[in-house]
Tab-separated table of C-alpha atoms in Angstrom:
chain	number	residue	atom	x	y	z
A	477	MET	CA	-0.350	-15.950	-16.728
A	478	SER	CA	1.432	-17.218	-13.645
A	479	TYR	CA	-1.096	-19.272	-11.884
A	480	TYR	CA	-0.209	-17.452	-9.182
A	481	PHE	CA	-3.491	-14.939	-9.629
A	482	SER	CA	-5.749	-17.434	-8.692
A	483	LEU	CA	-4.783	-18.348	-4.809
A	484	ALA	CA	-7.695	-16.119	-3.876
A	485	ARG	CA	-10.450	-17.333	-5.692
A	486	VAL	CA	-11.663	-19.787	-3.462
A	487	ALA	CA	-10.220	-17.892	-0.388
A	488	SER	CA	-12.218	-15.143	-0.990
A	489	ALA	CA	-15.404	-17.219	-0.206
A	490	ILE	CA	-14.094	-18.887	2.788
A	491	PRO	CA	-14.803	-16.611	5.759
A	492	LEU	CA	-18.572	-15.938	4.978
A	493	LEU	CA	-19.173	-20.131	4.453
A	494	LEU	CA	-17.410	-20.914	7.617
A	495	ALA	CA	-19.619	-18.018	9.484
A	496	LEU	CA	-22.392	-19.876	8.029
A	497	LEU	CA	-21.672	-23.230	9.391
A	498	LEU	CA	-20.809	-22.378	12.419
A	499	CYS	CA	-23.822	-20.543	13.561
A	500	GLY	CA	-25.187	-22.667	16.699
A	501	THR	CA	-21.787	-24.868	17.157
A	502	ASN	CA	-20.939	-25.389	20.694
A	503	LEU	CA	-17.364	-26.467	20.538
A	504	SER	CA	-14.775	-25.992	22.589
A	505	VAL	CA	-11.107	-25.762	22.603
A	506	GLY	CA	-10.323	-28.197	25.314
A	507	SER	CA	-12.748	-31.163	23.659
A	508	VAL	CA	-11.059	-30.779	20.625
A	509	LEU	CA	-7.244	-31.523	21.684
A	510	SER	CA	-8.655	-34.594	23.628
A	511	LYS	CA	-8.763	-36.276	20.388
A	512	ARG	CA	-6.036	-35.048	18.740
A	513	GLN	CA	-3.240	-36.928	17.405
A	514	SER	CA	0.462	-37.063	18.635
A	515	ILE	CA	2.987	-36.036	15.955
A	516	PRO	CA	5.602	-33.803	15.758
A	517	LYS	CA	4.640	-30.253	15.571
A	518	ALA	CA	6.106	-28.651	12.233
A	519	VAL	CA	5.496	-24.748	11.127
A	520	PHE	CA	5.544	-24.544	7.148
A	521	ALA	CA	5.692	-21.762	5.152
A	522	HIS	CA	3.418	-21.692	1.505
A	523	HIS	CA	5.627	-20.551	-1.221
A	524	ILE	CA	4.734	-20.725	-4.787
A	525	VAL	CA	6.395	-22.163	-6.864
A	526	GLY	CA	4.621	-20.194	-10.182
A	527	ASN	CA	6.435	-16.585	-8.841
A	528	THR	CA	9.596	-18.958	-9.310
A	529	TYR	CA	9.817	-18.205	-12.917
A	530	SER	CA	13.590	-16.666	-13.147
A	531	TYR	CA	15.236	-18.075	-9.933
A	532	THR	CA	18.393	-19.627	-10.212
A	533	ALA	CA	19.541	-22.497	-7.286
A	534	ALA	CA	21.131	-19.002	-5.443
A	535	ASP	CA	17.632	-17.428	-5.499
A	536	TRP	CA	16.234	-21.050	-3.732
A	537	ALA	CA	19.297	-21.603	-1.688
A	538	ASN	CA	18.726	-17.872	0.012
A	539	ASP	CA	14.878	-18.530	0.847
A	540	ILE	CA	15.749	-21.900	2.825
A	541	ALA	CA	18.552	-19.905	4.530
A	542	LYS	CA	16.548	-17.238	5.810
A	543	ALA	CA	13.429	-19.943	6.120
A	544	LYS	CA	15.800	-21.525	8.388
A	545	ILE	CA	17.386	-18.827	10.568
A	546	ALA	CA	13.169	-18.116	11.623
A	547	GLY	CA	12.740	-21.631	12.475
A	548	ILE	CA	10.748	-22.749	9.457
A	549	ASP	CA	10.709	-26.193	8.999
A	550	ALA	CA	9.687	-26.349	5.362
A	551	PHE	CA	7.987	-24.913	2.240
A	552	ALA	CA	5.071	-26.485	0.748
A	553	LEU	CA	5.711	-25.682	-2.629
A	554	ASN	CA	2.164	-24.962	-4.790
A	555	ILE	CA	2.328	-26.040	-7.934
A	556	GLY	CA	-0.103	-25.266	-10.910
A	557	ALA	CA	-1.054	-28.414	-13.417
A	558	GLN	CA	-0.066	-26.358	-16.390
A	559	THR	CA	3.530	-24.300	-15.515
A	560	SER	CA	5.735	-24.992	-17.821
A	561	TYR	CA	8.507	-24.902	-15.650
A	562	ASN	CA	7.160	-26.787	-12.949
A	563	SER	CA	9.872	-29.761	-13.190
A	564	VAL	CA	13.122	-27.132	-13.806
A	565	GLN	CA	12.386	-25.552	-10.580
A	566	LEU	CA	11.157	-28.036	-8.436
A	567	ASP	CA	14.681	-29.587	-9.122
A	568	LYS	CA	16.228	-26.850	-8.132
A	569	ALA	CA	14.288	-26.464	-4.743
A	570	TYR	CA	14.958	-29.792	-3.869
A	571	ALA	CA	18.794	-29.716	-4.784
A	572	ALA	CA	19.064	-26.508	-2.512
A	573	ALA	CA	17.184	-28.269	0.129
A	574	ASP	CA	19.401	-31.305	-0.158
A	575	SER	CA	22.504	-29.453	0.718
A	576	GLN	CA	20.718	-27.387	3.309
A	577	ASN	CA	19.446	-29.603	5.413
A	578	PHE	CA	15.684	-28.075	4.716
A	579	LYS	CA	12.801	-29.809	3.769
A	580	LEU	CA	10.025	-29.154	1.290
A	581	PHE	CA	6.512	-30.683	0.578
A	582	LEU	CA	4.611	-30.515	-2.708
A	583	SER	CA	1.151	-28.616	-2.919
A	584	PHE	CA	-1.009	-29.279	-5.631
A	585	ASP	CA	-2.838	-26.512	-6.682
A	586	TYR	CA	-6.651	-27.371	-8.942
A	587	GLU	CA	-7.483	-23.857	-9.107
A	588	ALA	CA	-5.229	-21.522	-10.648
A	589	GLN	CA	-5.010	-23.708	-13.761
A	590	GLY	CA	-7.415	-26.491	-13.568
A	591	ALA	CA	-7.263	-29.737	-12.138
A	592	TRP	CA	-4.050	-32.008	-12.246
A	593	PRO	CA	-4.354	-35.107	-13.521
A	594	ALA	CA	-3.945	-38.149	-11.464
A	595	SER	CA	-1.448	-39.466	-13.542
A	596	ASN	CA	0.467	-35.924	-13.270
A	597	VAL	CA	0.059	-35.936	-9.263
A	598	ILE	CA	1.248	-40.115	-9.649
A	599	SER	CA	4.460	-38.868	-11.643
A	600	THR	CA	5.219	-35.701	-9.512
A	601	ILE	CA	4.865	-37.268	-6.152
A	602	ASN	CA	7.431	-40.246	-7.281
A	603	THR	CA	9.941	-38.460	-8.941
A	604	TYR	CA	10.474	-36.529	-5.532
A	605	LYS	CA	9.359	-38.506	-2.829
A	606	SER	CA	12.608	-40.394	-2.237
A	607	ARG	CA	14.661	-36.846	-1.711
A	608	ASN	CA	16.745	-36.531	1.566
A	609	SER	CA	14.656	-33.348	1.567
A	610	GLN	CA	11.087	-34.215	1.682
A	611	TYR	CA	9.211	-33.894	4.425
A	612	LYS	CA	7.667	-36.873	5.709
A	613	VAL	CA	4.931	-37.568	8.724
A	614	ASN	CA	5.186	-41.653	9.541
A	615	ASN	CA	7.727	-42.144	7.155
A	616	LEU	CA	5.676	-40.679	4.651
A	617	PRO	CA	5.489	-38.157	1.940
A	618	LEU	CA	3.419	-34.895	3.074
A	619	VAL	CA	1.436	-33.874	0.215
A	620	SER	CA	-1.060	-30.846	-0.090
A	621	THR	CA	-3.299	-29.027	-2.476
A	622	PHE	CA	-4.578	-26.118	-2.687
A	623	GLU	CA	-8.453	-26.463	-3.019
A	624	GLY	CA	-10.038	-29.645	-5.549
A	625	PRO	CA	-12.266	-31.320	-3.404
A	626	GLY	CA	-13.876	-32.290	-6.958
A	627	ASN	CA	-11.380	-34.821	-7.530
A	628	ALA	CA	-11.287	-35.987	-4.065
A	629	GLY	CA	-11.867	-39.894	-5.450
A	630	ASP	CA	-9.078	-39.547	-7.287
A	631	TRP	CA	-6.311	-39.319	-4.110
A	632	THR	CA	-7.476	-43.331	-3.402
A	633	SER	CA	-5.163	-44.356	-6.503
A	634	ILE	CA	-2.932	-41.861	-5.931
A	635	ARG	CA	-2.074	-42.925	-2.559
A	636	GLN	CA	-2.006	-46.869	-3.632
A	637	SER	CA	0.121	-46.105	-6.708
A	638	VAL	CA	3.524	-43.959	-5.292
A	639	GLY	CA	3.092	-46.123	-1.986
A	640	GLY	CA	1.715	-44.043	0.310
A	641	ILE	CA	1.544	-40.310	1.694
A	642	PHE	CA	-0.080	-38.389	4.622
A	643	PHE	CA	-2.686	-35.823	3.004
A	644	LEU	CA	-3.274	-32.792	4.155
A	645	PRO	CA	-5.276	-31.049	1.456
A	646	ASP	CA	-6.895	-27.692	1.720
A	647	TRP	CA	-10.184	-28.169	0.792
A	648	THR	CA	-11.547	-25.339	2.663
A	649	SER	CA	-14.247	-24.361	0.484
A	650	GLN	CA	-16.417	-27.243	1.000
A	651	GLY	CA	-16.873	-25.942	5.048
A	652	PRO	CA	-16.137	-28.112	8.130
A	653	ASP	CA	-19.098	-29.899	7.938
A	654	ALA	CA	-19.472	-30.530	4.572
A	655	PHE	CA	-15.585	-32.037	4.859
A	656	HIS	CA	-16.199	-34.726	7.873
A	657	ASN	CA	-18.672	-35.813	6.118
A	658	ASN	CA	-18.123	-36.329	2.585
A	659	LEU	CA	-14.255	-36.043	2.177
A	660	LEU	CA	-12.183	-37.203	5.706
A	661	GLN	CA	-12.329	-40.512	4.145
A	662	TYR	CA	-10.125	-39.432	1.591
A	663	THR	CA	-7.488	-37.671	3.929
A	664	ASP	CA	-5.333	-37.834	7.081
A	665	GLY	CA	-6.911	-34.700	8.195
A	666	ALA	CA	-7.090	-30.634	6.481
A	667	PHE	CA	-5.425	-27.753	5.911
A	668	SER	CA	-7.625	-24.479	6.118
A	669	TRP	CA	-7.085	-21.367	3.827
A	670	ASP	CA	-9.420	-19.204	6.520
A	671	ALA	CA	-6.826	-17.257	7.982
A	672	TRP	CA	-8.056	-13.514	7.756
A	673	PRO	CA	-11.645	-11.897	9.483
A	674	GLN	CA	-14.652	-10.233	7.718
A	675	GLY	CA	-15.269	-6.921	7.567
A	676	ALA	CA	-13.924	-3.943	10.673
A	677	THR	CA	-13.453	-7.090	12.831
A	678	ASP	CA	-10.285	-9.210	14.309
A	679	LYS	CA	-9.481	-12.481	13.259
A	680	THR	CA	-10.880	-15.257	16.021
A	681	ASP	CA	-10.126	-18.823	16.359
A	682	ALA	CA	-13.878	-20.067	15.989
A	683	SER	CA	-13.036	-21.489	12.564
A	684	ASP	CA	-9.988	-23.574	14.089
A	685	VAL	CA	-11.775	-25.004	16.694
A	686	ALA	CA	-14.465	-25.937	14.169
A	687	TRP	CA	-12.459	-27.414	11.669
A	688	SER	CA	-9.860	-29.491	14.328
A	689	ALA	CA	-13.344	-31.023	15.737
A	690	ALA	CA	-14.473	-32.057	11.656
A	691	VAL	CA	-11.351	-33.880	11.483
A	692	GLN	CA	-10.271	-35.312	14.804
A	693	PRO	CA	-8.513	-37.680	15.534
A	694	LYS	CA	-6.705	-36.849	12.185
A	695	ALA	CA	-4.337	-33.887	12.103
A	696	TYR	CA	-4.866	-30.501	11.634
A	697	MET	CA	-2.759	-27.802	9.719
A	698	MET	CA	-4.016	-24.202	10.967
A	699	PRO	CA	-3.258	-21.299	8.679
A	700	VAL	CA	-1.364	-17.848	9.924
A	701	SER	CA	-0.871	-14.672	7.614
A	702	PRO	CA	0.259	-11.364	8.872
A	703	TRP	CA	-1.980	-9.165	6.096
A	704	PHE	CA	-4.510	-9.073	2.826
A	705	TYR	CA	-4.766	-6.406	0.232
A	706	THR	CA	-4.978	-7.519	-3.435
A	707	ASN	CA	-5.502	-4.408	-6.287
A	708	LEU	CA	-5.447	-6.161	-9.325
A	709	PRO	CA	-8.618	-5.210	-10.865
A	710	GLU	CA	-7.738	-6.800	-14.500
A	711	TYR	CA	-7.594	-10.088	-12.532
A	712	ASN	CA	-10.927	-9.438	-10.872
A	713	LYS	CA	-8.945	-8.592	-7.432
A	714	ASN	CA	-9.703	-5.595	-5.737
A	715	TRP	CA	-10.218	-6.281	-1.982
A	716	LEU	CA	-8.849	-6.310	1.530
A	717	TRP	CA	-9.075	-8.232	4.710
A	718	ARG	CA	-8.412	-6.502	8.229
A	719	GLY	CA	-4.414	-7.444	9.204
A	720	ASP	CA	-3.250	-4.789	12.106
A	721	ASP	CA	-2.258	-7.152	14.787
A	722	LEU	CA	-2.977	-10.231	12.820
A	723	TRP	CA	0.389	-11.573	13.128
A	724	HIS	CA	0.577	-11.377	16.489
A	725	ASN	CA	-3.022	-12.829	17.565
A	726	ARG	CA	-2.660	-15.305	15.314
A	727	TRP	CA	0.221	-16.777	17.021
A	728	GLN	CA	-1.573	-16.785	20.530
A	729	GLN	CA	-4.030	-18.519	19.241
A	730	VAL	CA	-2.063	-21.237	17.697
A	731	LEU	CA	-1.167	-21.532	21.275
A	732	GLU	CA	-4.351	-22.219	22.134
A	733	ILE	CA	-5.132	-24.343	19.332
A	734	LYS	CA	-2.016	-26.697	19.719
A	735	PRO	CA	-2.358	-28.081	15.938
A	736	ASN	CA	-0.645	-30.412	14.249
A	737	PHE	CA	0.689	-28.241	11.934
A	738	VAL	CA	1.678	-24.258	11.194
A	739	GLU	CA	1.128	-23.328	7.664
A	740	ILE	CA	2.315	-19.737	7.052
A	741	ILE	CA	0.067	-18.001	4.096
A	742	THR	CA	2.617	-16.782	2.423
A	743	TRP	CA	6.203	-17.052	1.694
A	744	ASN	CA	5.893	-14.492	-1.968
A	745	ASP	CA	2.798	-13.900	-2.849
A	746	TYR	CA	3.031	-10.547	-3.382
A	747	GLY	CA	0.224	-9.513	-5.334
A	748	GLU	CA	-1.930	-10.222	-2.413
A	749	SER	CA	0.435	-8.544	0.094
A	750	HIS	CA	0.827	-11.051	2.732
A	751	TYR	CA	4.508	-12.276	1.632
A	752	ILE	CA	6.722	-12.699	4.615
A	753	GLY	CA	10.024	-13.652	1.920
A	754	PRO	CA	12.251	-10.865	0.266
A	755	ILE	CA	10.864	-8.953	-2.399
A	756	GLN	CA	12.584	-10.775	-5.496
A	757	THR	CA	14.581	-8.005	-7.904
A	758	ASN	CA	15.668	-10.759	-10.688
A	759	SER	CA	14.009	-10.086	-13.846
A	760	GLY	CA	11.176	-12.177	-14.418
A	761	ILE	CA	7.518	-11.732	-14.995
A	762	GLY	CA	6.157	-8.316	-14.491
A	763	GLY	CA	9.428	-7.124	-14.279
A	764	ASN	CA	10.416	-8.472	-10.834
A	765	SER	CA	10.410	-12.248	-10.049
A	766	GLY	CA	7.020	-13.126	-9.101
A	767	ILE	CA	5.711	-9.634	-8.325
A	768	PRO	CA	2.316	-8.801	-11.411
A	769	ALA	CA	3.131	-6.008	-13.355
A	770	GLY	CA	-0.586	-4.454	-11.513
A	771	ALA	CA	1.317	-4.880	-7.946
A	772	HIS	CA	4.417	-2.899	-7.879
A	773	LYS	CA	2.509	0.155	-7.370
A	774	TYR	CA	1.777	-1.268	-3.509
A	775	VAL	CA	4.779	-3.688	-3.292
A	776	ASP	CA	7.655	-2.102	-4.527
A	777	ASN	CA	9.764	-0.666	-1.279
A	778	MET	CA	7.529	-2.178	0.886
A	779	PRO	CA	9.531	-5.512	3.151
A	780	HIS	CA	7.800	-7.634	5.307
A	781	GLU	CA	11.205	-9.515	6.228
A	782	HIS	CA	10.803	-7.959	10.092
A	783	TRP	CA	7.594	-10.015	10.645
A	784	ARG	CA	9.804	-12.953	9.534
A	785	ASP	CA	12.105	-12.529	12.116
A	786	LEU	CA	9.420	-12.562	15.620
A	787	LEU	CA	9.186	-16.377	14.400
A	788	PRO	CA	11.996	-18.199	15.756
A	789	TYR	CA	9.806	-16.554	19.532
A	790	TYR	CA	6.209	-17.302	18.079
A	791	ILE	CA	7.944	-21.231	16.805
A	792	ALA	CA	9.342	-21.834	20.167
A	793	ALA	CA	6.176	-21.596	22.443
A	794	TYR	CA	4.031	-23.535	19.748
A	795	LYS	CA	6.335	-26.218	19.832
A	796	THR	CA	7.188	-26.170	23.110
A	797	GLY	CA	3.745	-24.774	25.003
A	798	THR	CA	5.823	-22.182	27.227
A	799	PRO	CA	7.385	-18.946	25.439
A	800	PRO	CA	11.011	-19.115	25.474
A	801	THR	CA	13.456	-17.448	27.352
A	802	VAL	CA	14.312	-13.533	25.595
A	803	THR	CA	18.083	-13.323	25.195
A	804	ALA	CA	18.474	-9.858	23.192
A	805	ASP	CA	16.162	-6.918	23.127
A	806	LYS	CA	14.294	-6.713	19.983
A	807	VAL	CA	11.709	-4.495	18.575
A	808	HIS	CA	9.734	-4.832	15.418
A	809	PHE	CA	6.401	-2.756	14.076
A	810	TRP	CA	4.720	-2.391	10.804
A	811	TYR	CA	2.130	0.239	9.476
A	812	ARG	CA	0.630	1.847	6.389
A	813	LEU	CA	2.449	4.662	4.857
A	814	SER	CA	-0.250	7.487	4.846
A	815	PRO	CA	-4.208	7.735	6.719
A	816	ALA	CA	-6.527	5.272	4.968
A	817	ALA	CA	-9.152	8.234	4.145
A	818	SER	CA	-6.065	10.601	2.991
A	819	GLY	CA	-6.374	9.385	-0.699
A	820	SER	CA	-8.849	7.499	-2.998
A	821	PRO	CA	-9.028	3.696	-2.021
A	822	ASP	CA	-9.158	3.211	-5.789
A	823	GLY	CA	-11.956	0.747	-5.909
A	824	THR	CA	-10.342	-1.420	-3.109
A	825	ALA	CA	-13.587	-2.775	-0.988
A	826	GLY	CA	-13.483	-4.080	2.092
A	827	ASN	CA	-14.141	-8.029	1.800
A	828	ALA	CA	-14.199	-9.927	-0.962
A	829	PRO	CA	-16.857	-9.178	-3.685
A	830	TYR	CA	-18.904	-12.106	-2.611
A	831	GLN	CA	-19.078	-10.707	0.907
A	832	PRO	CA	-21.118	-7.380	2.513
A	833	TYR	CA	-19.031	-4.219	1.226
A	834	VAL	CA	-17.526	-2.242	4.169
A	835	ASP	CA	-15.576	0.507	3.669
A	836	PRO	CA	-11.942	-0.341	3.279
A	837	ASN	CA	-11.390	2.669	5.816
A	838	LEU	CA	-13.405	1.333	8.149
A	839	VAL	CA	-11.741	-2.063	8.242
A	840	VAL	CA	-8.089	-1.062	8.235
A	841	GLN	CA	-6.738	1.129	11.095
A	842	ASP	CA	-4.295	3.870	11.323
A	843	LYS	CA	-2.128	2.467	13.387
A	844	VAL	CA	1.820	1.601	14.009
A	845	PHE	CA	1.717	-1.934	15.394
A	846	PHE	CA	4.619	-3.309	17.233
A	847	THR	CA	5.757	-6.130	18.700
A	848	ALA	CA	8.634	-5.815	21.290
A	849	LEU	CA	10.630	-9.073	22.477
A	850	VAL	CA	11.992	-8.045	25.919
A	851	THR	CA	14.832	-9.219	28.345
A	852	SER	CA	13.062	-7.914	31.398
A	853	PRO	CA	10.435	-5.210	32.273
A	854	SER	CA	10.966	-2.415	30.323
A	855	THR	CA	9.640	1.172	28.584
A	856	VAL	CA	8.543	1.174	25.011
A	857	THR	CA	8.364	4.641	22.915
A	858	VAL	CA	6.559	5.120	19.811
A	859	GLN	CA	7.401	8.584	18.187
A	860	ILE	CA	6.050	10.204	14.585
A	861	GLY	CA	7.927	12.816	13.447
A	862	ASN	CA	8.432	15.276	16.021
A	863	SER	CA	5.443	14.292	17.824
A	864	PRO	CA	5.590	13.456	21.234
A	865	ALA	CA	6.818	10.230	22.014
A	866	VAL	CA	3.645	7.314	23.329
A	867	THR	CA	5.063	5.179	25.862
A	868	PHE	CA	4.177	1.562	26.922
A	869	THR	CA	5.201	-0.700	29.895
A	870	ALA	CA	6.368	-3.634	29.360
A	871	SER	CA	5.946	-5.496	32.529
A	872	ALA	CA	7.308	-8.710	32.156
A	873	ALA	CA	10.346	-10.127	30.093
A	874	GLY	CA	8.807	-11.727	26.746
A	875	ALA	CA	6.856	-10.381	23.848
A	876	PHE	CA	4.885	-7.236	24.118
A	877	HIS	CA	2.536	-6.428	21.986
A	878	SER	CA	0.597	-3.304	21.107
A	879	SER	CA	0.083	0.114	18.800
A	880	THR	CA	-0.554	3.588	18.425
A	881	PRO	CA	-2.968	5.774	16.165
A	882	PHE	CA	-1.546	8.246	13.630
A	883	ASN	CA	-3.382	10.783	11.611
A	884	SER	CA	-2.469	13.321	9.246
A	885	GLN	CA	-1.183	15.437	11.676
A	886	THR	CA	1.466	12.579	13.190
A	887	THR	CA	3.592	12.531	10.434
A	888	GLY	CA	7.465	11.638	9.915
A	889	THR	CA	9.967	9.072	10.579
A	890	VAL	CA	8.788	6.049	12.647
A	891	THR	CA	11.078	5.430	15.685
A	892	VAL	CA	10.786	2.883	18.548
A	893	LYS	CA	13.148	2.293	21.388
A	894	VAL	CA	13.103	-0.004	23.927
A	895	ILE	CA	14.312	1.564	27.190
A	896	ARG	CA	15.352	0.262	30.519
A	897	ASN	CA	16.281	2.141	33.868
A	898	GLY	CA	16.373	5.154	31.364
A	899	SER	CA	19.263	4.083	29.114
A	900	THR	CA	17.881	3.263	25.205
A	901	VAL	CA	18.731	-0.447	24.713
A	902	VAL	CA	17.175	-0.771	21.260
A	903	SER	CA	16.155	1.691	19.055
A	904	ALA	CA	14.432	1.200	14.917
A	905	THR	CA	13.659	3.790	13.197
A	906	GLY	CA	11.100	3.428	9.679
A	907	THR	CA	9.687	4.820	6.498
A	908	PRO	CA	8.070	8.300	7.139
A	909	ILE	CA	4.331	8.362	7.124
A	910	VAL	CA	2.625	11.141	5.245
A	911	ALA	CA	-0.717	13.384	5.891
A	912	SER	CA	-1.734	12.157	1.944
A	913	PRO	CA	0.118	9.931	-0.382
A	914	ALA	CA	2.055	11.259	-3.362
A	915	ASN	CA	-0.049	9.740	-6.267
A	916	GLY	CA	-3.469	10.325	-4.393
A	917	LYS	CA	-4.105	6.577	-3.814
A	918	THR	CA	-4.138	4.981	-0.860
A	919	ASN	CA	-1.335	1.831	-0.369
A	920	TYR	CA	-3.048	-0.146	1.764
A	921	ASN	CA	0.181	-2.840	1.906
A	922	ALA	CA	1.950	-2.408	5.521
A	923	TRP	CA	5.958	-1.324	5.589
A	924	VAL	CA	7.397	-3.797	7.944
A	925	GLY	CA	10.665	-2.780	10.000
A	926	GLY	CA	12.383	-3.030	12.775
A	927	SER	CA	15.759	-3.835	15.022
A	928	ASP	CA	18.623	-5.827	13.551
């Protein structure tokens, strides 16, 4: 099977572990920031090479072009230890990135197909480290992982054998305290995978504060993700964590934490519903490139690309410390296509299997969420079908985020407008909300739309 399916295996244990580790801590953002390394800020997107089985050079070029428009600086290329087409796709990716002045770096996945032999890590790094498109920090190739703390000792010899690296592993399963005490010595910092909240709550930045403190004065790479829903019981995966306002809220937390780097989870993990890249239609594993056969029921016709359209604003604010001037009015919005309780949950749990069970319909909120980028004070309206439009006031230029609820009586096409001085300056429509799903099963994935 494609190694992609294991990405959440260790991630599923993170929120509870961190909650336990964070009990009794008294850390402030300011105390963490005072000792952080001074490194140029950058934003990356986690790109799973295992989901690119049928990618052509043109597919890589298309992904890279879209990422550049969004302001993403590099792809973190997740590669499994036993994936037969790693070299084929890495060659295509680096060639496409070389031609477009885009950057890439390797992220070795130690979970999906087991641990990487150190010799294979060395040879892979050596193959690509001198490419023009290799992302570097302090003139050293950036390297990351998905888990693999049991092989932490390998990295001393790996570092020496390849002539040096800037190493930011995701060893989140160990928690920040154990990482600091036992593993920090092998690294140049850390990447946290703790991007989602537990239960019917919103994600806070408590874990980011803890990780920032654990790695200081080394570098911290903060995770940002818009959503999480997987329904692949054939792979023992059928749960959700709250998305809802997450995409907007996490970028506000980025402004507070001020991490050295941000990594978006993910560009193309369709099975876990947090993709911000295009849904591929090439024939491949599962019928579409990278989409597990069991995930078509909740991924097909559920685009997420308009989440990416907000990135130039968020990334500019992160890098400069000041929200940029909005030069064109835009609006982007997302929602599920039916009330959560109107269909069967199809076995989906709120929280991962090891966590306390929560009714998934309590975790998610039946709302239309939106973010408007406005050039000056405006009115934003949201209308569902023939129901009266709900009006919001964006009192200043910049990003305005809010939501409005829906239920089985408020159904139909979603229309969101930005209005100024009595005239509509931007309007966008989204696929209809229905009273109940046609197949009787709730799809907890998000439909994402917006203006051009």
